[in-house]
Amino acid sequence: MWGLVRLLLAWLGGWGCMVCLVAPARAWAGSQGGQGPALLRNRRSWVWNQFFVIEEYAGPEPVLIGKLHSDVDRGEGRTKYLLTGEGAGTVFVIDEATGNIHVTKSLDREEKAQYVLLAQAVDRASNRPLEPPSEFIIKVQDINDNPPIFPLGPYHATVPEMSNVGTSVIQVTAHDADDPSYGNSAKLVYTVLDGLPFFSVDPQTGVVRTAIPNMDRETQEEFLVVIQAKDMGGHMGGLSGSTTVTVTLSDVNDNPPKFPQSLYQFSVVETAEPGTLVGRLRAQDPDLRDNALMAYSILDGEGSETFSIGTDSQGRDGLLTVRKPLDFEGRRSYSFRVEATNTLIDPAYLRRGPFKDVASVHVAVQDAPEPPAFTQTTYQLAVPENKAPGTLVGRVSAADLDSPASPIRYSILPPTDPERCFSIEPEDGTIRTAVPLDREARVWHNLTVLATELDSSAQASHVQVAIQTLDENDNAPQLAEPYDTFVCDSAAPGQLIQVIRALDRDEVGNSSRISLQGPLGPDANFTVRDNRDGSASLLLPSRPAPARQAPYLVPVEMWDWGQPPLSSTATVTISMCRCRPDGSVASCQPEAQLSPTGLSTGALLAIVTCVGTLLALVVLFVALQRQKQEALMVLEEEDVRENIITYDDEGGGEEDTEAFDISALQNPDGASPLAPGPPARLDVLPRARASRQPRPPGPADVAQLLALRLREVDDDPSVPPYDSVQVYGYEGRGSSCGSLSSLGSCSEAGVGPGPAEPLDDWGPLFHTLAELYGAKEPPAP
């Protein structure tokens, strides 16, 4: 039989005790008098109500929080109580014999708010469940142990300056980790700790608002507001937290521009070009960015005509510039007013206007050295053509504005008059012709005249002078083009052959005033009829012209109506041709048809023959020249000559005799005289190679030997017919220092000349060498 389960919650040291008694649920079945069926009992389950444990409680030993007991337990020690679930055995422990439940450590509701456990009674010996397990919950009861915090702080907000009272700035929100459903631990109240009287905060919502009107950014731009959140409804003993809100006042256009001074004075040189900067003006505006942009304008008409004012790239400064050229002699100063206006005006702040200001400006024009000024900006002159050199064309004039009495010198820039057609008087600027002009060659002459001050050559100015060449009747009329036409031999009398036109290069005798006339009389082969418009019609007369092979040459006389009238005569060529029925030419001048160029066939054949003959002669001449050059050329391997070695050092004595063959330079005493007879021809290739003359034995003069060798080379007909340079390394005759050559020494090293060929026999020039080699060594002992 299941017993009654009791749950005891005892308050220790001020804790309360709550006992939940769960009555057994029974079902009885039977009838009265005990005649019904036996009593039936349904199985019961544990039924629990939740209970609480105060958080953050810490004692010296585990705290009893409740007790499990079953009526099955009769105190015999056979019942064992078990506890399983969250925290069982660690946070919560149970006495298996008595069923007492203890908490072993301090709990934090913010870490875990509740624990779900299972309670069961079993037989201690067999562990057989005496009661089915039942689930119950232990909740951790909250205490006010967490202060409010602002997770999004610190805050930054912006509000326009001059805002009305109560304008919302920002909303701050604090969070309290305590249980909002139990007591006032999480009930927050917001207050302003720092920032009064400028801002306020709603105690319940945390909305920060402006508290005073007309906060001016130009006075104070930034505010630091400290907001506090306190729990326990703001009562004493509650925990609190704070955060900062940085409030920045944004700019509005609430300040009009203001010039720092009422009068601005500037100066500018009279030679300043349009667009030159005169000065800067700035109207001060404490607003920022677009709210401080300015527009400047000149109020007085006098100043706006001469000067202009604009805004710099930043939109703050006014730039005063020259609008048109200045003249110190004409006007020396200007005074006018300048207005500065905000470009963007907020209608909400018009009461703080007007948003503009005016200042006076005085500009002084400074005098500067100026170049001479011409009386006209450009000159246009005219002169008739064909006038003699020196004809007056016109006059230009310039003056020094700074000193009108200063002399001026005039000249024509050469590049503008490359043909030197004009000249100018340096003193008075009179322009004359230098050569006769021809209008038909050039109508306009554009000159540049330079005026320079004599006192200062750097001060110069120029002007354009256009000179027109006037026309005179100096050209007779001429045909517009050469006319070479034809007429069919079957043409009817009076037929139009050709319309011819005449031109006159003069203006006074233009083409509309040209008259044309042909041959007159009954014998005229053709008729020329004047059309009175500068043209004439060439007609076939009523009496047809006799047929002939040669073309007709029709003279046409032309004259103009100028003063004086001029005339000329031209010829029109007319060929009489045989025509087809459709009017096309069938044959005309047979001789010319054989050759389009006007030459006969025989003439063309003669020209071709002559050209071929000339080409053949040229080819033959070139071939002969090449063959002659090949015949005179000698192969390189056949050109055998003596090898003469040239070196600049004295050498090693006997070592030289062993290194080179010096047999060709023997003692010149044995040299034989040159062979008599005329020299051989050098301009033809020899038939046989000339034999080299044998070297004479015995001593010989070196110079004579070299001359012999040179003669042999010159007379050798096997060499090509051109000059050659022979270089020989001997000191020659007439040496002032004598010869130091060792060419005559013995071939064996260390042996001087023998008695058979003493050096004294070589002449007086070898005495020094003989003394050096002639000393005899003392005999060996």
XYZ file of N, CA and C in Angstrom, residues 516-529 538 553-557 570:
63
model
N 33.832 90.996 -129.051
C 34.575 90.050 -129.873
C 34.163 90.238 -131.333
N 35.132 90.058 -132.232
C 34.861 90.233 -133.657
C 35.768 89.303 -134.445
N 35.193 88.669 -135.512
C 35.959 87.777 -136.358
C 36.287 88.413 -137.698
N 36.777 87.613 -138.635
C 37.103 88.138 -139.976
C 35.843 88.679 -140.661
N 36.017 89.793 -141.363
C 34.908 90.425 -142.063
C 35.087 90.252 -143.570
N 34.015 90.433 -144.268
C 34.083 90.383 -145.735
C 33.471 89.119 -146.284
N 33.227 89.129 -147.591
C 32.577 87.953 -148.213
C 33.491 86.751 -148.304
N 34.798 86.946 -148.198
C 35.717 85.812 -148.340
C 35.960 85.093 -147.019
N 35.331 85.517 -145.938
C 35.549 84.872 -144.641
C 34.961 83.465 -144.652
N 35.780 82.511 -144.209
C 35.338 81.123 -144.182
C 34.377 80.833 -143.030
N 34.463 81.612 -141.949
C 33.610 81.403 -140.779
C 33.151 82.765 -140.275
N 32.041 82.745 -139.532
C 31.460 83.982 -139.018
C 31.528 83.965 -137.495
N 31.968 85.088 -136.892
C 32.020 85.252 -135.432
C 30.954 86.284 -135.060
N 29.964 85.854 -134.238
C 28.876 86.732 -133.842
C 29.005 87.054 -132.353
N 30.669 80.996 -132.901
C 31.396 80.699 -134.131
C 30.447 79.905 -135.031
N 42.479 78.385 -139.323
C 42.852 79.248 -138.201
C 42.027 80.511 -138.317
N 41.083 80.672 -137.388
C 40.152 81.798 -137.451
C 40.620 82.844 -136.450
N 41.030 84.023 -136.844
C 41.433 85.084 -135.904
C 40.203 85.722 -135.266
N 40.314 85.957 -133.953
C 39.238 86.593 -133.195
C 39.848 87.792 -132.474
N 39.279 88.967 -132.703
C 39.758 90.183 -132.067
C 38.851 90.495 -130.868
N 43.275 86.545 -130.835
C 43.552 85.136 -130.599
C 43.072 84.322 -131.788
